């Protein structure tokens, strides 16, 4: 007997033809957050390229230092709350080098860290025709090769060997003349071009340069308004942005070890914490990790003025540095953008709806589902399921799938028009209490 599947009822042979098809179900889920990006001037690492660092990674091979080293302070600050850092080294630097006899040893990357590398060449104790060539960083041996001559040496994570002929013994030849070099604003522009193709939530700019702040603000506006990619940038002391996509950090903090971080340096933590915050979470009154004070402190009047100007600041409370209010720089409110757009928890909800809809529709619907009643009903079910998920986690409230979302055929044969109502939930921030004394 014939069998199989069918597309149309046009089979010739008698038999049984069976199609199995899943009942349509919502395919999308809430997108993950937690990706921050940052351009930095560093003393080691590959320049001009995005370097992905996950929280908990051993960064020593990539960046030349432990993440707890002062050289990587801002990387550590960003990863206190974020799960992923897209790091961009702005400077190429000058490579340290040394020549021992016929052998020239050059640091793999430019930068001052190369000056901490030392080469040791000793005769092998078991074979007098060979030499042990060791690469030391801060006195610790990180690579050792036993070879007969220069041709036998292979580059390692720290140095590149060049030259020909015999090796010359040395008890220790330090690499010299490595430097970090200078950086122009063009390097930051190159960074923006590089990061644009990645998925991320926030960018930190640890700089006090007003021209760069304006450039990063324009970048955020273009991505948010023209490209539909909802991200936020974190700058220091730039409330003039007056835009929901820009957070302006007013002051810094004092860490438990006595280190004072400026507002520019604190952008790393704010961007990481903002990226890591869930759509149903506010940073208001959350403590800066491992901070015991703020720098500088402000009076009550100054704090009020800063909040009214759209500035994100820290205030001291019980040996902590607390986020006074989780806000962005938007202060010019309109009928289309009311006061709620100044709250970053609200922005995270709205940005999440945008980014998740783009991701879900692109993956499961565009070019895959017919633009007819069945297809639009499936799309509507997807949207309702997503909005209900937001409501279940208290990201939005009062959503009614029957009345608050419509899916219609658009003006073109391949177009669909969706209209939805969303009421984002904010956190309790002001509690007024009246106590009557009897």
CSV table of C-alpha atoms in Angstrom, one decimal:
chain,number,residue,atom,x,y,z
A,1,UNK,CA,0.0,0.0,0.0
A,2,UNK,CA,1.3,3.5,-0.8
A,3,UNK,CA,1.9,6.0,2.0
A,4,UNK,CA,3.7,9.2,2.7
A,5,UNK,CA,2.8,12.9,3.1
A,6,UNK,CA,0.9,15.3,0.8
A,7,UNK,CA,0.8,18.9,-0.2
A,8,UNK,CA,-2.3,18.8,-2.3
A,9,UNK,CA,-5.0,16.0,-2.6
A,10,UNK,CA,-3.7,14.8,-6.0
A,11,UNK,CA,-2.2,11.4,-5.3
A,12,UNK,CA,-2.7,8.7,-8.0
A,13,UNK,CA,-2.1,5.5,-6.0
A,14,UNK,CA,-4.6,4.2,-3.3
A,15,UNK,CA,-3.0,4.6,0.1
A,16,UNK,CA,-2.8,6.6,3.3
A,17,UNK,CA,-1.0,10.0,3.3
A,18,UNK,CA,-0.6,11.7,6.6
A,19,UNK,CA,0.9,15.1,7.5
A,20,UNK,CA,1.9,15.9,11.1
A,21,UNK,CA,2.0,19.6,12.1
A,22,UNK,CA,2.5,21.2,15.5
A,23,UNK,CA,-0.3,23.4,16.8
A,24,UNK,CA,0.9,27.0,16.4
A,25,UNK,CA,2.5,28.2,19.7
A,26,UNK,CA,4.3,31.3,20.7
A,27,UNK,CA,8.0,30.9,19.8
A,28,UNK,CA,9.7,33.9,21.4
A,29,UNK,CA,10.9,34.6,24.9
A,30,UNK,CA,12.2,37.5,26.8
A,31,UNK,CA,15.7,38.5,25.7
A,32,UNK,CA,18.7,38.4,28.0
A,33,UNK,CA,20.4,41.6,29.3
A,34,UNK,CA,23.8,42.1,30.8
A,35,UNK,CA,26.1,43.1,27.9
A,36,UNK,CA,28.1,46.3,28.3
A,37,UNK,CA,30.8,47.7,26.0
A,38,UNK,CA,33.6,50.1,26.8
A,39,UNK,CA,36.6,51.6,25.0
A,40,UNK,CA,39.8,51.9,27.0
A,41,UNK,CA,43.4,52.9,26.8
A,42,UNK,CA,45.4,49.8,27.9
A,43,UNK,CA,49.0,48.7,28.3
A,44,UNK,CA,48.5,45.2,26.8
A,45,UNK,CA,46.1,43.4,24.4
A,46,UNK,CA,45.1,43.4,20.8
A,47,UNK,CA,44.2,46.9,19.6
A,48,UNK,CA,41.4,48.1,17.4
A,49,UNK,CA,39.3,44.9,17.9
A,50,UNK,CA,36.4,44.0,20.1
A,51,UNK,CA,37.5,41.6,22.9
A,52,UNK,CA,34.8,39.6,24.6
A,53,UNK,CA,35.2,39.1,28.3
A,54,UNK,CA,32.7,37.1,30.4
A,55,UNK,CA,32.3,37.7,34.1
A,56,UNK,CA,34.7,35.3,35.9
A,57,UNK,CA,37.1,34.9,32.9
A,58,UNK,CA,40.9,34.8,33.4
A,59,UNK,CA,41.8,38.0,31.6
A,60,UNK,CA,45.6,37.7,32.2
A,61,UNK,CA,46.4,36.1,28.8
A,62,UNK,CA,44.4,38.6,26.9
A,63,UNK,CA,45.1,41.8,28.8
A,64,UNK,CA,48.3,41.1,30.6
A,65,UNK,CA,47.1,41.7,34.1
A,66,UNK,CA,44.9,40.1,36.7
A,67,UNK,CA,41.4,41.7,36.7
A,68,UNK,CA,42.0,42.9,40.3
A,69,UNK,CA,45.1,44.8,39.2
A,70,UNK,CA,44.7,48.6,39.2
A,71,UNK,CA,45.5,48.6,35.4
A,72,UNK,CA,42.2,46.9,34.8
A,73,UNK,CA,40.2,48.7,37.4
A,74,UNK,CA,37.4,49.8,35.1
A,75,UNK,CA,37.0,46.4,33.6
A,76,UNK,CA,36.5,45.0,37.1
A,77,UNK,CA,34.0,47.7,37.9
A,78,UNK,CA,31.9,47.0,34.7
A,79,UNK,CA,31.8,43.3,35.4
A,80,UNK,CA,30.6,43.7,39.0
A,81,UNK,CA,27.1,43.7,37.6
A,82,UNK,CA,27.3,42.9,33.8
A,83,UNK,CA,27.8,39.3,32.5
A,84,UNK,CA,29.6,40.3,29.3
A,85,UNK,CA,32.0,43.1,28.5
A,86,UNK,CA,32.7,44.0,24.9
A,87,UNK,CA,36.1,45.7,25.4
A,88,UNK,CA,37.9,47.7,22.7
A,89,UNK,CA,41.5,48.7,23.2
A,90,UNK,CA,41.9,52.2,21.7
A,91,UNK,CA,45.7,52.4,21.6
A,92,UNK,CA,48.2,50.3,19.7
A,93,UNK,CA,51.2,51.6,21.6
A,94,UNK,CA,54.9,50.9,20.9
A,95,UNK,CA,56.2,47.3,21.3
A,96,UNK,CA,59.0,46.7,23.8
A,97,UNK,CA,62.0,44.7,22.4
A,98,UNK,CA,65.5,43.5,23.2
A,99,UNK,CA,68.3,41.9,21.1
A,100,UNK,CA,70.5,39.2,22.5
A,101,UNK,CA,73.2,38.2,20.1
A,102,UNK,CA,71.5,37.2,16.9
A,103,UNK,CA,68.1,36.9,18.5
A,104,UNK,CA,65.6,39.8,18.6
A,105,UNK,CA,62.6,39.4,21.0
A,106,UNK,CA,59.6,41.7,20.5
A,107,UNK,CA,56.5,42.0,22.6
A,108,UNK,CA,53.4,40.6,21.0
A,109,UNK,CA,51.5,43.8,21.7
A,110,UNK,CA,52.5,47.4,22.1
A,111,UNK,CA,52.3,49.0,25.5
A,112,UNK,CA,54.1,49.6,28.7
A,113,UNK,CA,53.4,46.1,29.9
A,114,UNK,CA,56.0,44.8,27.5
A,115,UNK,CA,58.7,46.4,29.7
A,116,UNK,CA,57.8,43.8,32.4
A,117,UNK,CA,58.9,40.9,30.1
A,118,UNK,CA,62.3,39.4,30.6
A,119,UNK,CA,64.1,36.8,28.4
A,120,UNK,CA,66.4,34.2,30.0
A,121,UNK,CA,68.6,31.9,27.9
A,122,UNK,CA,70.5,29.1,29.6
A,123,UNK,CA,72.3,26.0,28.5
A,124,UNK,CA,70.1,22.9,28.9
A,125,UNK,CA,71.5,20.8,31.8
A,126,UNK,CA,70.8,17.5,30.0
A,127,UNK,CA,71.9,18.4,26.5
A,128,UNK,CA,74.8,20.9,26.1
A,129,UNK,CA,73.9,21.4,22.4
A,130,UNK,CA,70.5,22.9,23.4
A,131,UNK,CA,69.3,25.9,25.3
A,132,UNK,CA,66.3,26.7,27.6
A,133,UNK,CA,64.7,29.9,26.5
A,134,UNK,CA,62.3,31.3,29.1
A,135,UNK,CA,59.8,34.2,28.9
A,136,UNK,CA,59.2,35.8,32.3
A,137,UNK,CA,56.6,38.4,33.1
A,138,UNK,CA,57.0,40.2,36.4
A,139,UNK,CA,59.6,37.5,37.3
A,140,UNK,CA,57.2,34.6,36.7
A,141,UNK,CA,58.1,32.1,34.0
A,142,UNK,CA,55.2,31.8,31.6
A,143,UNK,CA,56.8,30.1,28.7
A,144,UNK,CA,59.9,27.8,28.3
A,145,UNK,CA,61.2,26.2,25.1
A,146,UNK,CA,64.2,23.9,24.7
A,147,UNK,CA,65.8,24.5,21.3
A,148,UNK,CA,69.1,24.1,19.4
A,149,UNK,CA,69.1,27.5,17.7
A,150,UNK,CA,66.9,30.5,16.9
A,151,UNK,CA,65.0,28.7,14.1
A,152,UNK,CA,63.6,26.3,16.7
A,153,UNK,CA,61.8,29.1,18.7
A,154,UNK,CA,58.1,29.6,18.4
A,155,UNK,CA,56.2,32.7,19.3
A,156,UNK,CA,54.2,32.6,22.5
A,157,UNK,CA,51.4,34.7,24.1
A,158,UNK,CA,53.9,37.3,25.1
A,159,UNK,CA,56.8,37.6,22.6
A,160,UNK,CA,57.7,37.0,19.0
A,161,UNK,CA,61.2,35.7,18.1
A,162,UNK,CA,63.2,36.7,15.0
A,163,UNK,CA,66.7,36.3,13.7
A,164,UNK,CA,68.9,33.4,12.6
A,165,UNK,CA,71.8,31.4,13.9
A,166,UNK,CA,73.1,30.4,17.3
A,167,UNK,CA,71.6,31.5,20.7
A,168,UNK,CA,73.6,33.5,23.2
A,169,UNK,CA,73.1,32.8,26.9
A,170,UNK,CA,71.8,35.6,29.2
A,171,UNK,CA,70.8,35.5,32.8
A,172,UNK,CA,68.0,38.0,32.1
A,173,UNK,CA,67.5,40.5,29.2
A,174,UNK,CA,64.5,42.8,29.9
A,175,UNK,CA,62.5,44.1,27.0
A,176,UNK,CA,62.6,47.9,26.8
A,177,UNK,CA,61.0,51.0,25.2
A,178,UNK,CA,57.4,49.8,25.3
A,179,UNK,CA,54.9,52.6,25.7
A,180,UNK,CA,51.1,53.0,25.6
A,181,UNK,CA,51.2,55.9,23.1
A,182,UNK,CA,48.7,58.6,22.6
A,183,UNK,CA,45.1,58.3,21.5
A,184,UNK,CA,43.1,60.8,19.4
A,185,UNK,CA,39.3,61.1,19.2
A,186,UNK,CA,39.4,59.2,15.9
A,187,UNK,CA,40.2,56.1,17.8
A,188,UNK,CA,36.8,56.5,19.7
A,189,UNK,CA,35.0,57.0,16.4
A,190,UNK,CA,36.6,53.8,15.1
A,191,UNK,CA,35.4,52.1,18.2
A,192,UNK,CA,31.8,53.2,17.6
A,193,UNK,CA,32.0,51.8,14.0
A,194,UNK,CA,33.3,48.5,15.4
A,195,UNK,CA,30.8,48.1,18.2
A,196,UNK,CA,27.7,48.9,16.1
A,197,UNK,CA,27.5,45.5,14.6
A,198,UNK,CA,27.4,43.8,18.0
A,199,UNK,CA,24.4,43.2,20.3
A,200,UNK,CA,24.8,45.1,23.6
A,201,UNK,CA,22.8,47.0,26.2
A,202,UNK,CA,25.0,49.9,27.3
A,203,UNK,CA,28.2,51.7,26.5
A,204,UNK,CA,30.5,53.4,29.1
A,205,UNK,CA,32.6,56.4,28.0
A,206,UNK,CA,35.2,57.0,30.8
A,207,UNK,CA,36.2,60.3,29.4
A,208,UNK,CA,35.7,64.0,30.3
A,209,UNK,CA,36.0,65.2,26.6
A,210,UNK,CA,32.8,67.1,25.7
A,211,UNK,CA,33.4,66.5,22.0
A,212,UNK,CA,33.4,62.8,22.6
A,213,UNK,CA,30.3,63.0,24.8
A,214,UNK,CA,28.5,64.8,21.9
A,215,UNK,CA,29.7,62.1,19.5
A,216,UNK,CA,28.5,59.3,21.7
A,217,UNK,CA,25.2,61.0,22.3
A,218,UNK,CA,24.6,61.3,18.5
A,219,UNK,CA,25.6,57.7,18.1
A,220,UNK,CA,22.9,56.6,20.7
A,221,UNK,CA,20.3,58.7,19.0
A,222,UNK,CA,21.0,57.3,15.6
A,223,UNK,CA,20.9,53.7,16.8
A,224,UNK,CA,17.8,54.2,18.9
A,225,UNK,CA,15.8,56.4,16.6
A,226,UNK,CA,17.0,55.5,13.1
A,227,UNK,CA,18.2,51.9,13.4
A,228,UNK,CA,15.7,50.7,16.1
A,229,UNK,CA,18.5,49.4,18.2
A,230,UNK,CA,17.7,50.4,21.8
A,231,UNK,CA,20.9,51.0,23.7
A,232,UNK,CA,22.0,53.5,26.3
A,233,UNK,CA,25.3,55.3,26.7
A,234,UNK,CA,26.7,56.4,30.1
A,235,UNK,CA,28.7,59.6,30.2
A,236,UNK,CA,30.0,61.8,33.0
A,237,UNK,CA,28.5,65.2,33.6
A,238,UNK,CA,26.6,65.6,30.4
A,239,UNK,CA,22.9,66.4,31.3
A,240,UNK,CA,22.8,68.6,28.2
A,241,UNK,CA,22.1,65.4,26.2
A,242,UNK,CA,18.4,65.6,27.5
A,243,UNK,CA,17.7,62.2,26.0
A,244,UNK,CA,16.4,58.9,27.4
A,245,UNK,CA,19.3,57.0,25.7
A,246,UNK,CA,22.0,58.9,27.7
A,247,UNK,CA,22.8,58.6,31.4
A,248,UNK,CA,24.9,61.3,32.9
A,249,UNK,CA,26.9,60.4,36.0
A,250,UNK,CA,27.5,63.4,38.3
A,251,UNK,CA,30.0,62.1,40.9
A,252,UNK,CA,32.2,59.2,41.8
A,253,UNK,CA,32.7,56.9,44.8
A,254,UNK,CA,35.3,55.8,47.4
A,255,UNK,CA,36.0,52.1,47.4
A,256,UNK,CA,36.7,50.1,50.5
A,257,UNK,CA,40.5,50.0,49.8
A,258,UNK,CA,40.6,53.8,49.7
A,259,UNK,CA,40.6,54.1,45.9
A,260,UNK,CA,38.7,57.2,44.7
A,261,UNK,CA,36.9,56.8,41.4
A,262,UNK,CA,35.9,59.9,39.5
A,263,UNK,CA,32.5,60.3,37.8
A,264,UNK,CA,34.2,59.4,34.5
A,265,UNK,CA,35.5,56.2,36.0
A,266,UNK,CA,32.2,55.4,37.7
A,267,UNK,CA,30.6,55.3,34.3
A,268,UNK,CA,32.0,51.7,34.0
A,269,UNK,CA,29.9,50.5,37.0
A,270,UNK,CA,26.8,52.4,36.0
A,271,UNK,CA,26.9,51.0,32.5
A,272,UNK,CA,27.5,47.5,33.8
A,273,UNK,CA,24.8,47.8,36.4
A,274,UNK,CA,22.3,49.3,33.9
A,275,UNK,CA,23.1,46.5,31.4
A,276,UNK,CA,22.8,43.8,34.1
A,277,UNK,CA,19.5,45.2,35.6
A,278,UNK,CA,16.4,43.2,34.7
A,279,UNK,CA,13.4,44.8,32.9
A,280,UNK,CA,11.5,44.7,36.2
A,281,UNK,CA,14.4,46.1,38.3
A,282,UNK,CA,15.4,49.6,39.3
A,283,UNK,CA,18.8,50.7,40.5
A,284,UNK,CA,17.3,53.4,42.8
A,285,UNK,CA,18.9,53.1,46.3
A,286,UNK,CA,21.1,50.2,45.2
A,287,UNK,CA,24.6,50.3,46.6
A,288,UNK,CA,27.7,50.6,44.4
A,289,UNK,CA,29.5,47.3,45.0
A,290,UNK,CA,32.4,47.6,47.5
A,291,UNK,CA,32.0,51.4,47.8
A,292,UNK,CA,31.9,53.0,51.2
A,293,UNK,CA,31.5,56.7,50.4
A,294,UNK,CA,30.9,59.1,47.5
A,295,UNK,CA,33.2,61.7,46.0
A,296,UNK,CA,32.2,64.5,46.2
A,297,UNK,CA,29.3,64.6,48.6
A,298,UNK,CA,26.5,67.1,47.9
A,299,UNK,CA,24.0,69.0,50.0
A,300,UNK,CA,20.3,68.3,49.9
A,301,UNK,CA,19.7,71.3,47.7
A,302,UNK,CA,22.4,70.2,45.3
A,303,UNK,CA,21.0,66.7,45.1
A,304,UNK,CA,17.5,68.0,44.3
A,305,UNK,CA,19.0,70.3,41.6
A,306,UNK,CA,21.0,67.4,40.1
A,307,UNK,CA,17.9,65.2,39.9
A,308,UNK,CA,15.9,67.9,38.3
A,309,UNK,CA,18.6,68.4,35.7
A,310,UNK,CA,18.5,64.6,34.9
A,311,UNK,CA,21.8,63.6,36.6
A,312,UNK,CA,22.5,60.1,37.9
A,313,UNK,CA,24.4,60.6,41.2
A,314,UNK,CA,25.5,58.7,44.3
A,315,UNK,CA,24.7,59.7,47.9
A,316,UNK,CA,26.4,58.5,51.0
A,317,UNK,CA,24.4,56.4,53.5
A,318,UNK,CA,25.7,54.1,56.3
A,319,UNK,CA,29.1,53.5,54.8
A,320,UNK,CA,27.6,52.9,51.3
A,321,UNK,CA,27.4,54.8,48.1
A,322,UNK,CA,23.8,54.5,47.0
A,323,UNK,CA,22.2,55.4,43.6
A,324,UNK,CA,20.0,58.3,44.5
A,325,UNK,CA,17.6,57.7,41.6
A,326,UNK,CA,17.8,55.5,38.5
A,327,UNK,CA,17.2,58.2,35.9
A,328,UNK,CA,18.5,59.4,32.5
A,329,UNK,CA,19.1,62.8,31.1
A,330,UNK,CA,15.6,63.4,29.6
A,331,UNK,CA,14.1,66.5,31.1
A,332,UNK,CA,12.3,68.2,28.2
A,333,UNK,CA,9.0,66.2,28.4
A,334,UNK,CA,6.4,66.2,25.6
A,335,UNK,CA,3.1,64.6,24.8
A,336,UNK,CA,4.9,61.8,23.2
A,337,UNK,CA,7.6,61.4,25.9
A,338,UNK,CA,6.3,62.1,29.3
A,339,UNK,CA,8.1,62.0,32.7
A,340,UNK,CA,8.1,58.2,32.8
A,341,UNK,CA,10.6,58.2,29.9
A,342,UNK,CA,13.2,59.7,32.4
A,343,UNK,CA,13.1,56.5,34.5
A,344,UNK,CA,15.6,53.9,33.4
A,345,UNK,CA,13.4,51.0,34.7
A,346,UNK,CA,10.7,52.2,32.3
A,347,UNK,CA,13.2,52.5,29.5
A,348,UNK,CA,14.4,49.0,30.1
A,349,UNK,CA,10.8,47.7,29.6
A,350,UNK,CA,10.2,49.7,26.5
A,351,UNK,CA,13.6,48.9,25.0
A,352,UNK,CA,13.0,45.3,25.9
A,353,UNK,CA,9.7,45.3,24.0
A,354,UNK,CA,11.4,46.9,21.0
A,355,UNK,CA,14.5,44.6,20.9
A,356,UNK,CA,12.6,41.4,21.7
A,357,UNK,CA,9.9,42.1,19.1
A,358,UNK,CA,12.6,42.7,16.4
A,359,UNK,CA,14.4,39.5,17.4
A,360,UNK,CA,11.3,37.3,17.6
A,361,UNK,CA,9.6,38.7,14.4
A,362,UNK,CA,12.9,38.4,12.5
A,363,UNK,CA,13.6,34.8,13.6
A,364,UNK,CA,10.1,33.3,13.4
A,365,UNK,CA,7.8,35.5,11.3
A,366,UNK,CA,9.3,37.7,8.6
A,367,UNK,CA,9.4,35.7,5.3
A,368,UNK,CA,8.0,32.6,7.1
A,369,UNK,CA,4.4,33.2,7.9
A,370,UNK,CA,1.6,34.1,5.4
A,371,UNK,CA,0.1,37.6,5.7
A,372,UNK,CA,-3.5,36.3,6.0
A,373,UNK,CA,-5.9,36.1,8.9
A,374,UNK,CA,-4.3,32.9,10.2
A,375,UNK,CA,-0.8,34.3,10.0
A,376,UNK,CA,-1.8,37.6,11.7
A,377,UNK,CA,-3.7,35.7,14.5
A,378,UNK,CA,-0.5,33.7,15.1
A,379,UNK,CA,1.5,36.9,15.3
A,380,UNK,CA,-1.1,38.4,17.7
A,381,UNK,CA,-0.9,35.4,19.9
A,382,UNK,CA,2.9,35.8,20.0
A,383,UNK,CA,2.6,39.4,21.0
A,384,UNK,CA,0.0,38.7,23.7
A,385,UNK,CA,2.1,35.9,25.1
A,386,UNK,CA,5.1,38.2,25.3
A,387,UNK,CA,3.2,41.0,27.0
A,388,UNK,CA,1.7,38.6,29.4
A,389,UNK,CA,5.2,37.4,30.3
A,390,UNK,CA,6.2,41.0,31.1
A,391,UNK,CA,3.1,41.3,33.2
A,392,UNK,CA,3.8,38.1,35.1
A,393,UNK,CA,7.2,39.5,36.2
A,394,UNK,CA,5.7,43.0,37.1
A,395,UNK,CA,7.4,44.7,34.2
A,396,UNK,CA,4.0,46.0,33.0
A,397,UNK,CA,0.5,46.1,34.5
A,398,UNK,CA,-3.1,46.2,33.5
A,399,UNK,CA,-2.5,44.5,30.1
A,400,UNK,CA,-5.6,42.9,28.5
A,401,UNK,CA,-4.8,40.9,25.5
A,402,UNK,CA,-8.3,41.3,24.2
A,403,UNK,CA,-8.4,45.1,24.1
A,404,UNK,CA,-4.8,46.3,24.4
A,405,UNK,CA,-3.3,44.8,21.3
A,406,UNK,CA,-4.5,44.7,17.7
A,407,UNK,CA,-2.8,43.2,14.6
A,408,UNK,CA,-4.1,44.4,11.2
A,409,UNK,CA,-3.1,44.1,7.6
A,410,UNK,CA,-0.9,47.0,6.6
A,411,UNK,CA,-1.1,49.2,3.5
A,412,UNK,CA,1.0,46.9,1.4
A,413,UNK,CA,0.4,43.2,0.7
A,414,UNK,CA,3.4,42.2,2.7
A,415,UNK,CA,2.8,44.6,5.6
A,416,UNK,CA,1.3,44.1,9.1
A,417,UNK,CA,0.4,46.9,11.5
A,418,UNK,CA,0.4,46.2,15.2
A,419,UNK,CA,-0.9,48.6,17.9
A,420,UNK,CA,-0.4,47.9,21.6
A,421,UNK,CA,-0.8,49.5,24.9
A,422,UNK,CA,1.8,49.0,27.6
A,423,UNK,CA,1.8,50.4,31.2
A,424,UNK,CA,5.3,49.9,32.5
A,425,UNK,CA,5.7,49.4,36.3
A,426,UNK,CA,8.1,51.5,38.2
A,427,UNK,CA,9.5,50.9,41.7
A,428,UNK,CA,8.3,52.6,44.8
A,429,UNK,CA,10.6,55.6,45.4
A,430,UNK,CA,8.7,58.1,47.5
A,431,UNK,CA,6.7,57.1,50.6
A,432,UNK,CA,4.6,59.7,52.3
A,433,UNK,CA,3.4,58.9,55.8
A,434,UNK,CA,1.0,60.9,58.0
A,435,UNK,CA,0.9,59.9,61.6
A,436,UNK,CA,-1.9,61.4,63.8
A,437,UNK,CA,-1.0,61.6,67.5
A,438,UNK,CA,-3.8,60.9,69.9
